[in-house]
Tab-separated table of N, CA and C in Angstrom:
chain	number	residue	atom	x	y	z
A	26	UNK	N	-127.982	-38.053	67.077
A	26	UNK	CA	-126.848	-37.939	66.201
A	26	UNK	C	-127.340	-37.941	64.755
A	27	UNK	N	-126.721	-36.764	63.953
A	27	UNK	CA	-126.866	-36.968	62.780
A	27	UNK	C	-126.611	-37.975	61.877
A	28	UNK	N	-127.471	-38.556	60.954
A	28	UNK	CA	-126.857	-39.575	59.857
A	28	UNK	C	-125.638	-39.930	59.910
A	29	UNK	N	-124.531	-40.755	59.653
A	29	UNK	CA	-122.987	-40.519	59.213
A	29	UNK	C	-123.116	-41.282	58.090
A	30	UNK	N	-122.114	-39.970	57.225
A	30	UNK	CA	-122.027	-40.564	55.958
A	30	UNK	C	-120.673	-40.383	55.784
A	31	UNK	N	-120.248	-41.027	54.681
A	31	UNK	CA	-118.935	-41.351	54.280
A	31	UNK	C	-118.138	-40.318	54.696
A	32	UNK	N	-118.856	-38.918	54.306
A	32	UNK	CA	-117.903	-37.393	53.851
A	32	UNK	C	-118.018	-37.020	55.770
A	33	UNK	N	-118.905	-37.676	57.102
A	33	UNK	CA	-118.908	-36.912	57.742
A	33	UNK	C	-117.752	-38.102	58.834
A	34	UNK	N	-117.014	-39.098	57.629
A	34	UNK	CA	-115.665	-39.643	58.338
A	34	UNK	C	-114.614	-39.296	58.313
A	35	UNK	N	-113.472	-39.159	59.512
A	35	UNK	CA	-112.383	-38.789	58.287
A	35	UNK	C	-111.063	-39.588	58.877
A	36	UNK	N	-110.393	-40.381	58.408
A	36	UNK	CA	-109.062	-40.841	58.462
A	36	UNK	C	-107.441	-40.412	58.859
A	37	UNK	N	-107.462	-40.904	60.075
A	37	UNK	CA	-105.988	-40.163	60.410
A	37	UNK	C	-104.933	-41.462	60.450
A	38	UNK	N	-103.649	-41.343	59.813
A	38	UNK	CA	-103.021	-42.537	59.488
A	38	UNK	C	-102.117	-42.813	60.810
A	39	UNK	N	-102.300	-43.830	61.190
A	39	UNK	CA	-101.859	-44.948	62.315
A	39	UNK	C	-100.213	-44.475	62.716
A	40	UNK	N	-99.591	-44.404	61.515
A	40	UNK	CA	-98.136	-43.929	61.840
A	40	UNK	C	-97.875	-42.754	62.047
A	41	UNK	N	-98.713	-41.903	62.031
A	41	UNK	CA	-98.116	-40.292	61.887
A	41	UNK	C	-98.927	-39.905	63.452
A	42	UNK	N	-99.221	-40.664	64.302
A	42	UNK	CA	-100.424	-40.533	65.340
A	42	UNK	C	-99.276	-40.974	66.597
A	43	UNK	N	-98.796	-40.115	67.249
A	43	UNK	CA	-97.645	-40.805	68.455
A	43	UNK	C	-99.142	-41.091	69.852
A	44	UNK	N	-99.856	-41.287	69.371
A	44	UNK	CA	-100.841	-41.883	71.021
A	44	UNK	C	-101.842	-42.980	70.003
A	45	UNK	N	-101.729	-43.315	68.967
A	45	UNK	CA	-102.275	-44.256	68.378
A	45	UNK	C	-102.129	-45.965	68.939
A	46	UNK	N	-101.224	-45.977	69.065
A	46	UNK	CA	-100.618	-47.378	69.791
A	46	UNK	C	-101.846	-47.609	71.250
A	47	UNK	N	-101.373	-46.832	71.884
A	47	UNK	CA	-102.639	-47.045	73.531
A	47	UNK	C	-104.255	-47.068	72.814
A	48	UNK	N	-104.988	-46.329	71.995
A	48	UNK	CA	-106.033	-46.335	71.155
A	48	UNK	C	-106.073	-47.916	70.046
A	49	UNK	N	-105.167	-48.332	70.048
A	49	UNK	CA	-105.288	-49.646	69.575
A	49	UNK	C	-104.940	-50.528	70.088
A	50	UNK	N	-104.445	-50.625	71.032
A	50	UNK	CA	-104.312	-51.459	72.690
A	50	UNK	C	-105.560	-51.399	73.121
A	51	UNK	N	-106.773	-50.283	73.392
A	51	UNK	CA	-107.990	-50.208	73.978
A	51	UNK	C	-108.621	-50.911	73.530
A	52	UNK	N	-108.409	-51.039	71.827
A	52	UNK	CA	-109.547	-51.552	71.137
A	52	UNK	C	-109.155	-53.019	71.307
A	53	UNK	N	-108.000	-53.386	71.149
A	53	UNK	CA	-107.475	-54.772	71.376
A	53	UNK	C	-108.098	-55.752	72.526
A	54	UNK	N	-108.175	-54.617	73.484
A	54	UNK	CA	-108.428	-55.257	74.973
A	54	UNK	C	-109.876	-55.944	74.626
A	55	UNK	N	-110.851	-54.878	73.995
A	55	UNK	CA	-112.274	-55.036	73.892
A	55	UNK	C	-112.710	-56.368	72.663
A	56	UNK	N	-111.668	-56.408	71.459
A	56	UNK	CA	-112.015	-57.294	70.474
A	56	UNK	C	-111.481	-58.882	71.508
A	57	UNK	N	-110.462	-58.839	72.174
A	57	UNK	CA	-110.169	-60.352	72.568
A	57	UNK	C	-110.951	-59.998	73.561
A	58	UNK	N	-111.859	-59.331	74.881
A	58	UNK	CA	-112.914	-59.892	75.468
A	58	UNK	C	-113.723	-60.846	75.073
A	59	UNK	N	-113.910	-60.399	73.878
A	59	UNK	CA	-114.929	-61.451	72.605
A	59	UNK	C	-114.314	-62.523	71.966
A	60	UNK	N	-113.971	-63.346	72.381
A	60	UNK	CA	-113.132	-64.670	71.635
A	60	UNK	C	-114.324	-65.282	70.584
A	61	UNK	N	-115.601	-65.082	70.663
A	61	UNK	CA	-116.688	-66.033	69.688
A	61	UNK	C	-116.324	-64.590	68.132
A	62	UNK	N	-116.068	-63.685	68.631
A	62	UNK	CA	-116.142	-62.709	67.768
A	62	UNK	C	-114.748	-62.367	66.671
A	63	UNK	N	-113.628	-63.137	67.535
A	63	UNK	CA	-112.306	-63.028	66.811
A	63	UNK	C	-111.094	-63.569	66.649
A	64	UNK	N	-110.840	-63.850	65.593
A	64	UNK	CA	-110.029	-64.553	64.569
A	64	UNK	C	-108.808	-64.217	64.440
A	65	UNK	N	-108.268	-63.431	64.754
A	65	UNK	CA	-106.888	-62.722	64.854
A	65	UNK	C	-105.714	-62.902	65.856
A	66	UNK	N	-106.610	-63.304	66.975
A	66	UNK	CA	-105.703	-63.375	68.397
A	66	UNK	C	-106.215	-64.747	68.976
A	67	UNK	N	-105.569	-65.376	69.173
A	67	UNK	CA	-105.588	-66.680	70.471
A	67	UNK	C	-104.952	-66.107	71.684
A	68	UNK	N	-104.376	-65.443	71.923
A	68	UNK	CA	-104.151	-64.560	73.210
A	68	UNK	C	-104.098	-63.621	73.179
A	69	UNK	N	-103.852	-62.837	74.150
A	69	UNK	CA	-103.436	-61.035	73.699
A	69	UNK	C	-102.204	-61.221	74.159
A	70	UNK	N	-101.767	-60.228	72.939
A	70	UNK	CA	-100.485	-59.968	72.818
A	70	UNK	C	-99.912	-59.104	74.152
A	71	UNK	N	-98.534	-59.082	74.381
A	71	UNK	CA	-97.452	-58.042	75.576
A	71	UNK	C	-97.776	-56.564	75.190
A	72	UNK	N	-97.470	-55.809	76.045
A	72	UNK	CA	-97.458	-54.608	75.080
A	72	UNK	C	-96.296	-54.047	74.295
A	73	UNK	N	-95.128	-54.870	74.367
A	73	UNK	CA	-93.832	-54.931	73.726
A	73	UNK	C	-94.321	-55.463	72.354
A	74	UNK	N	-94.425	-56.415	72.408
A	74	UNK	CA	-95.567	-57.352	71.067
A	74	UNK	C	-96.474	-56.334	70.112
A	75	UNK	N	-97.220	-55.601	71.029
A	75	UNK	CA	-98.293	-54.870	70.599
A	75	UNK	C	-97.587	-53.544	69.807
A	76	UNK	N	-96.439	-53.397	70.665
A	76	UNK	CA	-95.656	-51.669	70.290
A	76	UNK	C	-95.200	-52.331	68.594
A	77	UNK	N	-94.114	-53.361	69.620
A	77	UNK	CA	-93.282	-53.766	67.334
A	77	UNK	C	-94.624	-54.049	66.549
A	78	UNK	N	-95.390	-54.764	66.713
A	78	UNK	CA	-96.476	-54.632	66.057
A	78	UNK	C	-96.956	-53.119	64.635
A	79	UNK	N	-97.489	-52.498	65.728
A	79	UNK	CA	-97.325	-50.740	65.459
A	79	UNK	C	-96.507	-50.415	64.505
A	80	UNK	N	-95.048	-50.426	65.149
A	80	UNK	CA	-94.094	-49.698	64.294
A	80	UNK	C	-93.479	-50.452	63.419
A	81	UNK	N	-94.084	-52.009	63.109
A	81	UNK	CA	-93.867	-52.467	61.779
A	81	UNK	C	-94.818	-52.251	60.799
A	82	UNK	N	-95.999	-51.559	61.094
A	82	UNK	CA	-96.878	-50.895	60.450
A	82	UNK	C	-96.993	-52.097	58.957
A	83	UNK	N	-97.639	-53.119	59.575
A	83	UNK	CA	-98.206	-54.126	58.729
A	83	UNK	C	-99.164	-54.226	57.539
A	84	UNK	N	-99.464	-53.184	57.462
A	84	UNK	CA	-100.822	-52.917	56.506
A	84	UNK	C	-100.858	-52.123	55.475
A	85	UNK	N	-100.988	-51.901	54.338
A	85	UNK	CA	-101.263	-50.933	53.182
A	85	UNK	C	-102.182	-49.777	53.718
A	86	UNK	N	-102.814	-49.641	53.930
A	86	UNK	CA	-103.569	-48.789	54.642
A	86	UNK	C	-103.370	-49.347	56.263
A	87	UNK	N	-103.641	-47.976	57.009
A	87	UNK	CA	-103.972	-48.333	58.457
A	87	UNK	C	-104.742	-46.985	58.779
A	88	UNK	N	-105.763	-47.093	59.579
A	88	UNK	CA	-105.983	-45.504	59.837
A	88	UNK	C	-107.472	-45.700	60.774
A	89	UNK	N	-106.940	-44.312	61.891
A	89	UNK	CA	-107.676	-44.564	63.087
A	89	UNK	C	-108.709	-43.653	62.157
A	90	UNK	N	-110.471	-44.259	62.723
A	90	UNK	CA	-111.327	-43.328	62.174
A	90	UNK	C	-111.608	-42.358	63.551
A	91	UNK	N	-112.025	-41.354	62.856
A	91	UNK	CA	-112.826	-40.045	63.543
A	91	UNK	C	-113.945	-39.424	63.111
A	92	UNK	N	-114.931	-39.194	64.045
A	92	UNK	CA	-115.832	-39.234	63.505
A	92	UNK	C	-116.440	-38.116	64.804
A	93	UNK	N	-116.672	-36.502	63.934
A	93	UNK	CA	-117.223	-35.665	65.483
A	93	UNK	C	-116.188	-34.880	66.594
A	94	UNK	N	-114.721	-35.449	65.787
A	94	UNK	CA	-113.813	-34.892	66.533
A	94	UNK	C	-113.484	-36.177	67.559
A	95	UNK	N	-113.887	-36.913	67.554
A	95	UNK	CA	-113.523	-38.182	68.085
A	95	UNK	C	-112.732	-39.516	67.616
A	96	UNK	N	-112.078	-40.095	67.868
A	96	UNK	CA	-111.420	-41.544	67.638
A	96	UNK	C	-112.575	-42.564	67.828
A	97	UNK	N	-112.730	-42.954	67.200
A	97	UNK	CA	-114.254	-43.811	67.273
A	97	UNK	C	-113.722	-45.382	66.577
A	98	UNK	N	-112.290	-45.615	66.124
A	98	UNK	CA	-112.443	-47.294	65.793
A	98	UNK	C	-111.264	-46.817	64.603
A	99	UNK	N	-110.473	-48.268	64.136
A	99	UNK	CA	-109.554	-48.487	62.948
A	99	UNK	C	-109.913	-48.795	62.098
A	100	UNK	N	-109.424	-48.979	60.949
A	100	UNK	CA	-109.956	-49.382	59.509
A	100	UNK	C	-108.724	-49.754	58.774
A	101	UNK	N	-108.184	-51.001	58.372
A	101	UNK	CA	-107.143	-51.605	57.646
A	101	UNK	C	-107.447	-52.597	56.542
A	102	UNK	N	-106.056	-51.742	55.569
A	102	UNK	CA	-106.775	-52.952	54.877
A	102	UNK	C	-104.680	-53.272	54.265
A	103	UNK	N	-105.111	-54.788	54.309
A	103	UNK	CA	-103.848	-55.496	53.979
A	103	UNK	C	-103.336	-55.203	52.481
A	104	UNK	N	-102.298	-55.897	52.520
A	104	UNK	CA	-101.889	-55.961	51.189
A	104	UNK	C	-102.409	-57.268	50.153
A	105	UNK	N	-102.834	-57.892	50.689
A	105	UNK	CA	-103.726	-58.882	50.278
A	105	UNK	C	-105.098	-58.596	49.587
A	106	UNK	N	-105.282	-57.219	50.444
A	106	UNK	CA	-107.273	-57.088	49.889
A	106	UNK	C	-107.713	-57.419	51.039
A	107	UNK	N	-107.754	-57.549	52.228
A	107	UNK	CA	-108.378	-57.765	53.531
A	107	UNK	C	-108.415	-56.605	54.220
A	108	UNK	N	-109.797	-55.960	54.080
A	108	UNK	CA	-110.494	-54.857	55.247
A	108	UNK	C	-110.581	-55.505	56.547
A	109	UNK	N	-110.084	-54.655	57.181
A	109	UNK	CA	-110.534	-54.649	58.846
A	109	UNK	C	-110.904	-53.467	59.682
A	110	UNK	N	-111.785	-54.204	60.059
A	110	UNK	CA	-112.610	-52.506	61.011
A	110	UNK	C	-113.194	-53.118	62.597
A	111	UNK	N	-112.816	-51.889	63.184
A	111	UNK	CA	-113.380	-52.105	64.515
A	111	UNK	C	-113.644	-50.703	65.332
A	112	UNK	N	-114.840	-50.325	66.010
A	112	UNK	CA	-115.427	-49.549	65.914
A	112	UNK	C	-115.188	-49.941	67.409
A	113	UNK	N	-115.204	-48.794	68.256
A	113	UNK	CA	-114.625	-48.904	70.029
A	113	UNK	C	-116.028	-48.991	70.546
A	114	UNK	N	-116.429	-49.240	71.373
A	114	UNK	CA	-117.676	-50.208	71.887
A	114	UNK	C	-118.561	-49.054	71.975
A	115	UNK	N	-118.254	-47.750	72.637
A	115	UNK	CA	-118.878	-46.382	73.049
A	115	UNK	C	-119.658	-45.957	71.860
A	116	UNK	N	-119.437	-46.535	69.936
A	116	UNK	CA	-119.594	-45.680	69.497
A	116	UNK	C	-120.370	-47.061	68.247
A	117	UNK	N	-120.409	-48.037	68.593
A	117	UNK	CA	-121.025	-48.726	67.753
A	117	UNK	C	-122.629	-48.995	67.377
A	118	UNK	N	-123.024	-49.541	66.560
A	118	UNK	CA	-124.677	-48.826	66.152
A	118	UNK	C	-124.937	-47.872	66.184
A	119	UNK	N	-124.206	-47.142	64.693
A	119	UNK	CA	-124.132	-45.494	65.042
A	119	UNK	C	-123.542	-45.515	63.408
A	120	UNK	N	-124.044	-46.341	62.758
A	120	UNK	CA	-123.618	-46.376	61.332
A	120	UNK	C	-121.923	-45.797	60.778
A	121	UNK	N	-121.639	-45.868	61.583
A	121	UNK	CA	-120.215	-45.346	61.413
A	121	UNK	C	-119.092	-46.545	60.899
A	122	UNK	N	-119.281	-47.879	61.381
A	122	UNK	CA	-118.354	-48.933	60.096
A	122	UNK	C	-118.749	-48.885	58.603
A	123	UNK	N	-120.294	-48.780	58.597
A	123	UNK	CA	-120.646	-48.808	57.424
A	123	UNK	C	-120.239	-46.904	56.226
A	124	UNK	N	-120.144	-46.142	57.446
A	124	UNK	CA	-119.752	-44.894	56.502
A	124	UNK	C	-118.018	-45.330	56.136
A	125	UNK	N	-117.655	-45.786	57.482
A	125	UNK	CA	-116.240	-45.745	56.935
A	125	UNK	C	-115.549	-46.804	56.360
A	126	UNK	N	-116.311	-47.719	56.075
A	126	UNK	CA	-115.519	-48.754	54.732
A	126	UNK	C	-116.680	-48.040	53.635
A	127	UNK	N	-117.273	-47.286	53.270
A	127	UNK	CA	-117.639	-46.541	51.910
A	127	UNK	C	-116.364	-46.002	51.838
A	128	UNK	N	-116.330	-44.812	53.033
A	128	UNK	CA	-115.004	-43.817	52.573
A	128	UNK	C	-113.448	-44.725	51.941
A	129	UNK	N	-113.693	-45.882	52.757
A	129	UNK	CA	-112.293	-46.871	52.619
A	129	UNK	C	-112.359	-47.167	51.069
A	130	UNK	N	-113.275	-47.716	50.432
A	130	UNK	CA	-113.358	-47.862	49.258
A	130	UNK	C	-113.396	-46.799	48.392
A	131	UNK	N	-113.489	-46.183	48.414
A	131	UNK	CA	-113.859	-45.124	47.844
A	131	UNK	C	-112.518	-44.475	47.663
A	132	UNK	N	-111.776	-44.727	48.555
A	132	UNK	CA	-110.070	-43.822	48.804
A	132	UNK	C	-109.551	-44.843	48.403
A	133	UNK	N	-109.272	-45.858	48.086
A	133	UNK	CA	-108.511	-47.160	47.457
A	133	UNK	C	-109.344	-48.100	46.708
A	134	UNK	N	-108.658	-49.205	45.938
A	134	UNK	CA	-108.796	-49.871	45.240
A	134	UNK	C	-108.167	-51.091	45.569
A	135	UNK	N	-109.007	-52.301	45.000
A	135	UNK	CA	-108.421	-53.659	45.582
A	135	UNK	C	-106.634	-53.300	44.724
A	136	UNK	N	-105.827	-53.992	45.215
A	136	UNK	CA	-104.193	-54.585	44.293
A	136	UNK	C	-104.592	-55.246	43.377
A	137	UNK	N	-103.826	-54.958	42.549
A	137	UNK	CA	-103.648	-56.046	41.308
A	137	UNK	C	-104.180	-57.273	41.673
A	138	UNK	N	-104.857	-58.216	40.929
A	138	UNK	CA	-104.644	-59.807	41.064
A	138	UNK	C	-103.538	-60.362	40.756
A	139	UNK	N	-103.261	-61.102	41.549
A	139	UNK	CA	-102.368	-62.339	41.144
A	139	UNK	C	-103.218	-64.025	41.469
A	140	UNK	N	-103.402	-64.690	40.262
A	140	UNK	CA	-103.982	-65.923	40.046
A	140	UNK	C	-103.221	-66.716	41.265
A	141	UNK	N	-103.910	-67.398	42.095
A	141	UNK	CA	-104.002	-67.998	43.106
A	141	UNK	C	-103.331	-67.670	44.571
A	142	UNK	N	-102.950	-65.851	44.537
A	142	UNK	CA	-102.298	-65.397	45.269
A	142	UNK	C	-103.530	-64.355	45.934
A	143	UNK	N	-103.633	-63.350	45.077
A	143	UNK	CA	-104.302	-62.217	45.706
A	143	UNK	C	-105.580	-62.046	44.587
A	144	UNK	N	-106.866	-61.708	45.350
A	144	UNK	CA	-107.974	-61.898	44.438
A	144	UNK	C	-107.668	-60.490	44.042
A	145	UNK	N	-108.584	-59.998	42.786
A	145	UNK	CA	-108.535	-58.753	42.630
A	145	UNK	C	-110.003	-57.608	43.376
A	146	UNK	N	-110.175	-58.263	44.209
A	146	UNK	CA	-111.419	-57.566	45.239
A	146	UNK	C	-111.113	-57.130	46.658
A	147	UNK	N	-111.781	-56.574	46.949
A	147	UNK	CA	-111.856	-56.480	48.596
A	147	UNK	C	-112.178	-57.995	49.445
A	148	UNK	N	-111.461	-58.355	50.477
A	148	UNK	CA	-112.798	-59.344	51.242
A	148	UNK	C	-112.191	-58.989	53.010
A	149	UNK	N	-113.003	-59.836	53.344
A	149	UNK	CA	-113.356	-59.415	54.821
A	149	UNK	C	-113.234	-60.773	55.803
A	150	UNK	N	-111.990	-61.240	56.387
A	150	UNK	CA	-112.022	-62.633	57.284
A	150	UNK	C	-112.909	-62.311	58.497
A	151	UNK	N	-114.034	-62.941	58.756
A	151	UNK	CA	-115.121	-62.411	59.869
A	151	UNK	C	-115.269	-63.948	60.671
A	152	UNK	N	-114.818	-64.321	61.812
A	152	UNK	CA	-115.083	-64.951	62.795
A	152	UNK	C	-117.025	-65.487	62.558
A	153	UNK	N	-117.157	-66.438	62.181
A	153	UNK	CA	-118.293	-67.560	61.991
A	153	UNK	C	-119.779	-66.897	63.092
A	154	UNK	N	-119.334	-66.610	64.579
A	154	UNK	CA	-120.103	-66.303	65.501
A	154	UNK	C	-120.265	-64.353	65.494
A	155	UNK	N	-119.958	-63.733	64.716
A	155	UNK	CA	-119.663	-62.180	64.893
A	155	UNK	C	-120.585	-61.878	64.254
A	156	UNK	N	-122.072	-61.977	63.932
A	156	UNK	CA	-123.507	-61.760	63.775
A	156	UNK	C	-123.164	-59.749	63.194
A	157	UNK	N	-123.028	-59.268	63.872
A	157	UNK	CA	-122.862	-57.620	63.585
A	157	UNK	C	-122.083	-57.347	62.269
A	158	UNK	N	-120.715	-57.961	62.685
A	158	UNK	CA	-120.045	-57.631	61.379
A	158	UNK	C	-120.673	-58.738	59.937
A	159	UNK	N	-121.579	-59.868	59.951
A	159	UNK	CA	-121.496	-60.571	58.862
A	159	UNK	C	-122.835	-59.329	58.367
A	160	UNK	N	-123.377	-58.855	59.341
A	160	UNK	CA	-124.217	-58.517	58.999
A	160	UNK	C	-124.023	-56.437	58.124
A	161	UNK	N	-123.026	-56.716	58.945
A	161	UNK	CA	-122.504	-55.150	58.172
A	161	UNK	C	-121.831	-55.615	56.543
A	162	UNK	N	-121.074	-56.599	56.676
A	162	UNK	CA	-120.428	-56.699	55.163
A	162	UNK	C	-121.732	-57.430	53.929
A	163	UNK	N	-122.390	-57.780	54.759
A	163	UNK	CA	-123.535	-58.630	53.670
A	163	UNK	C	-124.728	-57.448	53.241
A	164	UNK	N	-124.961	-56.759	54.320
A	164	UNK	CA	-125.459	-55.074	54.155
A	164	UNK	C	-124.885	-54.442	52.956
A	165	UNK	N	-123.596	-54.541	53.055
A	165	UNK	CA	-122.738	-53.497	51.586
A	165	UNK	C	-122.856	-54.429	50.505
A	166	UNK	N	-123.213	-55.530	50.684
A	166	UNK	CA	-123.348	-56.247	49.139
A	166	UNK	C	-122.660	-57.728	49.007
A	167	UNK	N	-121.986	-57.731	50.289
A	167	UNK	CA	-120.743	-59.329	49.975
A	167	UNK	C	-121.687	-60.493	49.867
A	168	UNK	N	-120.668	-61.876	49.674
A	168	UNK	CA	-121.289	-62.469	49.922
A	168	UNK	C	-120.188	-63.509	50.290
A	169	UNK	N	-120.387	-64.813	50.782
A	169	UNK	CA	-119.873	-65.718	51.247
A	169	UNK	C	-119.137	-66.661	50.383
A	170	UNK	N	-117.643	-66.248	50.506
A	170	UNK	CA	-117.077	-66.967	49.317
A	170	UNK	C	-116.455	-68.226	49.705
A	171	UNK	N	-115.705	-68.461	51.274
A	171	UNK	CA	-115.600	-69.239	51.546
A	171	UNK	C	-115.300	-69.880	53.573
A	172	UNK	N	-115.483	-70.763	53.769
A	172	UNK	CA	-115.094	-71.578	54.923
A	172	UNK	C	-114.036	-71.599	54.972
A	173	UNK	N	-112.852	-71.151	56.249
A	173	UNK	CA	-111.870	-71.849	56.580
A	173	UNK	C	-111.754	-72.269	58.129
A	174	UNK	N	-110.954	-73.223	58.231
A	174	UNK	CA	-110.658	-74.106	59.552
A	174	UNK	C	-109.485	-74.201	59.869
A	175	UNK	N	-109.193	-73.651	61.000
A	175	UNK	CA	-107.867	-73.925	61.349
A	175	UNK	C	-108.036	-75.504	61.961
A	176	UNK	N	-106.725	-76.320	62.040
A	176	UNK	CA	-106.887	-77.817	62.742
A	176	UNK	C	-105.775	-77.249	63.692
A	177	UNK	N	-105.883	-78.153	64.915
A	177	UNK	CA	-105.262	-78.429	66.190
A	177	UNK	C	-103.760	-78.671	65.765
A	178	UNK	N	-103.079	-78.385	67.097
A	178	UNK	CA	-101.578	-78.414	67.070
A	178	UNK	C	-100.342	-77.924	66.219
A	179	UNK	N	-99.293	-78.226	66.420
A	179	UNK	CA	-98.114	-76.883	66.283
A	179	UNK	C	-98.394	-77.234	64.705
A	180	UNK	N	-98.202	-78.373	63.907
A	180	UNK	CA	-98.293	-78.489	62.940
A	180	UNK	C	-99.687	-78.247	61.525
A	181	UNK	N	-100.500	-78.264	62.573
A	181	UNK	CA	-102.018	-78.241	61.918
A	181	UNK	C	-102.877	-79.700	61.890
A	182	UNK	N	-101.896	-80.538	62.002
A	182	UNK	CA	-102.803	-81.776	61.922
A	182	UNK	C	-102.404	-82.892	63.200
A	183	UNK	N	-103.450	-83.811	63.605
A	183	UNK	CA	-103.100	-84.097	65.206
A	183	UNK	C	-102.789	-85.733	64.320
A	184	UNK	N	-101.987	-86.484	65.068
A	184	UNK	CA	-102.315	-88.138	64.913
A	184	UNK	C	-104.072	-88.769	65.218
A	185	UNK	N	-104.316	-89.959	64.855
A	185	UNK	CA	-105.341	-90.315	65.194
A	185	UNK	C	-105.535	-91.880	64.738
């Protein structure tokens, strides 16, 4: 396979895609196999869950990448400034997250700041044990800004 570079990615947007939903159900299935790897789900979701999900189209950006004429992984980024990428298992180590958060940046810009709300940068919430991805965002230049912990129970904090 040739190099992939930014220009040989290209972005098709999540809502305008009527078979996008099952393509992000696939990938879903494969990211919660990996519980050391992700931060997003404590279970997997219904596929009722998964559909409103979809068509509340949660994200400032959303967009399945392609790469070759292929669907090869998503790329989101919140309204917050939070990139997310996930690359479908068939097609990973193949430099293709790293072309397509160039292209991601490159096509947008962090939001405005707001002082103690929204930084004015990109960042990336990466699961502590996910070795690949710390190692893809620290590759583009990041660096480690901070630790968070979720605590136990409905409230966040247990008696003791």
């Amino acid at each position: 396979m040739d190099k992939v570079r930014p220009d040989n990615i290209q972005f098709l947007a999540v809502r305008d895609l009527p078979f996008a939903p099952e393509f992000l159900w696939a990938l879903l299935l494969d990211r919660t196999a990996h519980p050391e790897q992700n931060i997003s789900h404590q279970k997997m979701p219904s596929m009722k869950e998964h559909l409103e999900f979809v068509v509340a189209h949660p994200y400032r950006v959303w967009n399945i990448i392609t790469y070759a004429g292929q669907w090869v992984g998503v790329v989101s980024l919140t309204y917050r400034n939070e990139i997310g990428i996930q690359i479908h298992k068939d097609y990973r180590r193949q430099g293709l997250a790293r072309a397509a958060l160039h292209r991601l940046m490159q096509q947008h810009t962090p939001a405005t700041p707001e002082p103690s709300l929204l930084p004015g940068h990109f960042v990336a919430n990466i699961a502590p044990k996910n070795a690949a991805s710390i190692a893809l965002f620290t590759g583009l230049g990041a660096e480690l800004i901070q630790v968070t912990y979720r605590l136990p129970g409905e409230g966040g904090v247990t008696s003791g």
